[in-house]
GROMACS .gro file of C-alpha atoms in nm:
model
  207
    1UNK     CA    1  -3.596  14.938   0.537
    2UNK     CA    2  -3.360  15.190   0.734
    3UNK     CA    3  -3.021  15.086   0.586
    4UNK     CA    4  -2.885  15.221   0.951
    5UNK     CA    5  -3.127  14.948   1.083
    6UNK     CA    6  -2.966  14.785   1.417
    7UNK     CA    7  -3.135  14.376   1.382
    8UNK     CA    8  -3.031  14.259   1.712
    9UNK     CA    9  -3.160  14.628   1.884
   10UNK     CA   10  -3.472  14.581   1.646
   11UNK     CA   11  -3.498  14.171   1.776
   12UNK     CA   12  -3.507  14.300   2.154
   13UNK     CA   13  -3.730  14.584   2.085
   14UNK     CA   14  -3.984  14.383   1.911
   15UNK     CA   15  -3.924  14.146   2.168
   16UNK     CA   16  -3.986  14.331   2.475
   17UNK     CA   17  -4.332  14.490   2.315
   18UNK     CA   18  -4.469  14.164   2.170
   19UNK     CA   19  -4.422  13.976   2.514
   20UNK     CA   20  -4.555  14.300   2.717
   21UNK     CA   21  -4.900  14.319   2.456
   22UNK     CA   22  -4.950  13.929   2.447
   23UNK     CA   23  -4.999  13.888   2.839
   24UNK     CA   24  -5.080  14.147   3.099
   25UNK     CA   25  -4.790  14.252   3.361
   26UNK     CA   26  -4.824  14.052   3.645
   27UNK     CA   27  -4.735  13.746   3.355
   28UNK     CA   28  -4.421  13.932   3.236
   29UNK     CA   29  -4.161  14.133   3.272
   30UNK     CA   30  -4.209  14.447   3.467
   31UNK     CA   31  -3.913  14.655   3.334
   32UNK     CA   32  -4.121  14.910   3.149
   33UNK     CA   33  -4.220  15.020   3.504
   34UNK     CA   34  -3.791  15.079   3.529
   35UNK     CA   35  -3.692  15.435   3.406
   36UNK     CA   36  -3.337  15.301   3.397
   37UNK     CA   37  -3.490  15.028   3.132
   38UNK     CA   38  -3.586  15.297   2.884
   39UNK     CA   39  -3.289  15.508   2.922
   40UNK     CA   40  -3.120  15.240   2.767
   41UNK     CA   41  -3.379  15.143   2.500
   42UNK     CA   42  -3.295  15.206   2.119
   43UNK     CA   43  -3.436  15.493   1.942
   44UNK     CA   44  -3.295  15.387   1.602
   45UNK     CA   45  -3.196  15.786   1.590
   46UNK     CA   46  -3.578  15.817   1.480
   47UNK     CA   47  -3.753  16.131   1.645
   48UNK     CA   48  -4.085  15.933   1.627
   49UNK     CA   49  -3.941  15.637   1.785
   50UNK     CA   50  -3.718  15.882   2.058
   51UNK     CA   51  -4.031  16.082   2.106
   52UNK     CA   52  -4.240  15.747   2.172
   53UNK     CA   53  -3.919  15.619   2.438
   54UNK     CA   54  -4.003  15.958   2.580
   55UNK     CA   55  -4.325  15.896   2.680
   56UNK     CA   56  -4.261  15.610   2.834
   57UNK     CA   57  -3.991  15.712   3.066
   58UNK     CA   58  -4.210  16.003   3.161
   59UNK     CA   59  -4.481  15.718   3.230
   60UNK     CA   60  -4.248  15.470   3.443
   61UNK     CA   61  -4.075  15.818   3.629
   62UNK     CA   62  -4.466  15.822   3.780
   63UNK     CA   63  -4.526  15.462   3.825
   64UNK     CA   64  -4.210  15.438   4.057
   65UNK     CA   65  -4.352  15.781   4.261
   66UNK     CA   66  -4.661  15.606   4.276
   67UNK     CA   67  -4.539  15.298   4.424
   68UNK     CA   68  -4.344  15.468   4.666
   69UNK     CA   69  -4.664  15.617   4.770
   70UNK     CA   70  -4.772  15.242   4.851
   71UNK     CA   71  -4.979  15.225   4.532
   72UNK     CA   72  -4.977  14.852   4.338
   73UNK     CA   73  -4.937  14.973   4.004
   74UNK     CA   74  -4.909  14.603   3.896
   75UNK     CA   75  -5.187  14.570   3.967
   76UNK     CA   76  -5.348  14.847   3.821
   77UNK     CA   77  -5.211  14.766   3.477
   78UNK     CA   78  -5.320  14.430   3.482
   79UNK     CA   79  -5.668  14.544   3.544
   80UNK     CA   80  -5.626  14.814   3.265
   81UNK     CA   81  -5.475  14.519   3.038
   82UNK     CA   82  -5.781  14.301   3.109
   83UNK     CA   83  -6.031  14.583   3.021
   84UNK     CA   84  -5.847  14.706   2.719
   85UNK     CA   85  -5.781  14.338   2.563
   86UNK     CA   86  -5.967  14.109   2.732
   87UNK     CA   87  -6.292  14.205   2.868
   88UNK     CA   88  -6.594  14.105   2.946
   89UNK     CA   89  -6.820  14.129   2.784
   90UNK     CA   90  -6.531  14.202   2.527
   91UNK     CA   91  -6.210  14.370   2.492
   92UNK     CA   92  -6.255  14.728   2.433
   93UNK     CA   93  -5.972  14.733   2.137
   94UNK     CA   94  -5.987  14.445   1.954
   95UNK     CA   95  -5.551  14.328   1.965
   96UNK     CA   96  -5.633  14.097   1.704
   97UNK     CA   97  -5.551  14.176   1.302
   98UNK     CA   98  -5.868  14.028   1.185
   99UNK     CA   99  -6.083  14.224   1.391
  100UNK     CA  100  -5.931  14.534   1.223
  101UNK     CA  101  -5.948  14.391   0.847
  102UNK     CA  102  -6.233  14.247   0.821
  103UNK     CA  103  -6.671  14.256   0.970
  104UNK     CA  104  -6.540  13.999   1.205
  105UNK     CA  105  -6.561  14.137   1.613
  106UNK     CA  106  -6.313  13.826   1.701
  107UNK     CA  107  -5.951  13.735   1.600
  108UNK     CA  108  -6.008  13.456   1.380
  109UNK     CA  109  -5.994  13.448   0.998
  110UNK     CA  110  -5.769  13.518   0.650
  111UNK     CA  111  -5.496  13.695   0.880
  112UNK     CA  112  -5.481  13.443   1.110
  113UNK     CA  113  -5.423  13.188   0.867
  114UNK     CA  114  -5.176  13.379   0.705
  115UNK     CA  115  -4.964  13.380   1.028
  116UNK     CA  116  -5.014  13.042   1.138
  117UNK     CA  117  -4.834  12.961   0.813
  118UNK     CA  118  -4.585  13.166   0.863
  119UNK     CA  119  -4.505  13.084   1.198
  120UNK     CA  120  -4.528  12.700   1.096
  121UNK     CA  121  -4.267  12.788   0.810
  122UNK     CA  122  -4.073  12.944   1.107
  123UNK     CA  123  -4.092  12.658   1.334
  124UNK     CA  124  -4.324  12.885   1.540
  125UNK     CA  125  -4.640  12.807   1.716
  126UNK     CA  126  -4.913  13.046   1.866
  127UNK     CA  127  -5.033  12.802   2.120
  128UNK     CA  128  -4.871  12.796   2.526
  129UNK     CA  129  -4.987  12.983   2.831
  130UNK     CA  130  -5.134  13.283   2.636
  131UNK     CA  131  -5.397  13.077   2.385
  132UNK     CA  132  -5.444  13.340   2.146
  133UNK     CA  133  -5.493  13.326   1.848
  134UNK     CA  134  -5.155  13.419   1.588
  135UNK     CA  135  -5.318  13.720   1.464
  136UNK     CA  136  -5.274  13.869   1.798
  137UNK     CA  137  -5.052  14.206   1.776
  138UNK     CA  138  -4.787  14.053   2.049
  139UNK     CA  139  -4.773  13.750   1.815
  140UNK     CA  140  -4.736  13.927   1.516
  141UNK     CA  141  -4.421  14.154   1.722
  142UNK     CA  142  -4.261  13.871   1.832
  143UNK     CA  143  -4.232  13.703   1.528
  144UNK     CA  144  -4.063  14.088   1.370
  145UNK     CA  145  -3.861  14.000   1.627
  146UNK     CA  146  -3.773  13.652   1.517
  147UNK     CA  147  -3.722  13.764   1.166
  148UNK     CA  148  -3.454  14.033   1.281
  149UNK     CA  149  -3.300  13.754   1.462
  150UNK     CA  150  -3.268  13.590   1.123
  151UNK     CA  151  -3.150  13.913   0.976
  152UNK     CA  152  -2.862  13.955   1.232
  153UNK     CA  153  -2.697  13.646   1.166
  154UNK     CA  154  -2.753  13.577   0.794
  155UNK     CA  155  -3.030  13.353   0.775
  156UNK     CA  156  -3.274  13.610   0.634
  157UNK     CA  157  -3.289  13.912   0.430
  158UNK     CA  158  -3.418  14.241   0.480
  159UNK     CA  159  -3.661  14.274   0.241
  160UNK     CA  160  -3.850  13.917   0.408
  161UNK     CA  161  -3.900  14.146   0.715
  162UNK     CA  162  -4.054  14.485   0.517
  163UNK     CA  163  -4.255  14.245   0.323
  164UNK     CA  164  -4.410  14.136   0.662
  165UNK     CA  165  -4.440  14.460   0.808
  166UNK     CA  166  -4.618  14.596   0.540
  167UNK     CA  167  -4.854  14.337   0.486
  168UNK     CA  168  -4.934  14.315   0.857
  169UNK     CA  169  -4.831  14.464   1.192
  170UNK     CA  170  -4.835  14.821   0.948
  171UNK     CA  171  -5.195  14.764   0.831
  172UNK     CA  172  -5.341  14.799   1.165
  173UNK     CA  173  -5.100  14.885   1.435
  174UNK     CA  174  -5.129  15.290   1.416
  175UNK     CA  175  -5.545  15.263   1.401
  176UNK     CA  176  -5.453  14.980   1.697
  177UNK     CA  177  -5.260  15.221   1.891
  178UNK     CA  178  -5.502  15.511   1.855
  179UNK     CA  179  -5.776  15.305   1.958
  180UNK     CA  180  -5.586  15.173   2.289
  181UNK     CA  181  -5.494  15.560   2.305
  182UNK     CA  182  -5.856  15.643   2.338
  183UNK     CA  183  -5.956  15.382   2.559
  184UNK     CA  184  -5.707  15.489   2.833
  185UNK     CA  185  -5.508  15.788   2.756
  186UNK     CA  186  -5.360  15.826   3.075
  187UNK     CA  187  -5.244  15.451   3.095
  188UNK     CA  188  -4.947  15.254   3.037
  189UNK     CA  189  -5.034  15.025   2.714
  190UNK     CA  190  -5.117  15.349   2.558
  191UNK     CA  191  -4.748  15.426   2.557
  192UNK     CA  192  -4.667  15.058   2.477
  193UNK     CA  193  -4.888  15.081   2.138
  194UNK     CA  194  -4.717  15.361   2.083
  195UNK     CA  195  -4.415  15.279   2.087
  196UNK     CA  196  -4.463  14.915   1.868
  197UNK     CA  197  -4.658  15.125   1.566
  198UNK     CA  198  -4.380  15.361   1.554
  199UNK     CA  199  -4.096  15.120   1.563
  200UNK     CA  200  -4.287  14.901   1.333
  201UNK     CA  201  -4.319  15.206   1.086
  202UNK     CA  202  -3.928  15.291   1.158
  203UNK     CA  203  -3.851  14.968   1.080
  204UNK     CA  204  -4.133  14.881   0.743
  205UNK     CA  205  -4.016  15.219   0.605
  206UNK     CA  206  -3.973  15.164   0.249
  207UNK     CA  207  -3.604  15.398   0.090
   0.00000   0.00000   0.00000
């Protein structure tokens, strides 16, 4: 773990990604389409992480000339969201863990269990408007996020959060964001992916 490591920047960050990779845009927020939103976003004082905020400046700098041109590009994410995560017939990057670690195509098995108990040890669920299953890369950044919550005020150490990171989120999330980077290269969840694998490696690094 970074021992410059901001908790409460890290809580947002992981925040912002896990909510914008669990449900497609027109369900949540659409301030990564804001240049003035990532001008403002941490970079830890990581290159890979600065280099990654980058990117997605450059991305929303187009969006907002787009839209001015009387393009929806709401629109056209949440299409790209449903045909890179959704499907049919089926997504075309599996955002699940277990479809990564294991023969299984879908997002249930021995990951998923593993975070439904520790989101139940959290006082988390998985279930609500999305109905995925915990394994789920936005589920497994938002509950980084929780954890650095705990971190910032005590409740938690450090080493509880590296522990998870490693043994999770950092098992897939670079071949994840690769894949989504491959699927659509010129799209916005490419820079999204992006950005979580390199925060989640900024913040798993092991001193």
């Amino acid at each position: 773990m970074p021992t410059n490591a901001n908790f409460p920047d890290l809580a947002d960050a992981f925040a912002f990604l896990g909510n914008s990779l669990l449900a497609p845009i027109s369900q949540t927020s659409d301030l990564g389409l804001d240049p003035s939103f990532w001008s403002i976003f941490p970079t830890f004082n990581d290159d890979a992480v600065a280099e990654a905020v980058s990117a997605c400046t450059a991305y929303a700098q187009a969006a907002s000339k787009r839209q001015e041109q009387g393009e929806n590009v709401r629109q056209a994410i949440s299409v790209e969201y449903a045909k890179l995560f959704v499907g049919p017939p089926k997504p075309a990057v599996a955002p699940w863990e277990t479809a990564w670690r294991s023969t299984s195509s879908v997002g249930f098995g021995e990951a998923t269990i593993q975070m439904r108990h520790l989101l139940a040890e959290s006082g988390l669920n998985a279930s609500g408007a999305s109905n995925q299953y915990a394994d789920h890369i936005g589920i497994e950044l938002l509950y980084a996020s929780t954890l650095c919550e705990h971190i910032a005020v005590g409740s938690a150490n450090e080493q509880v959060l590296s522990e998870f990171l490693q043994e999770h989120p950092l098992a897939w999330v670079d071949a994840f964001a690769t894949a989504v980077a491959e699927a659509a290269p010129n799209g916005y969840y490419a820079r999204l992916a992006d950005l979580a694998a390199r925060i989640a490696n900024y913040a798993g690094r092991k001193q």
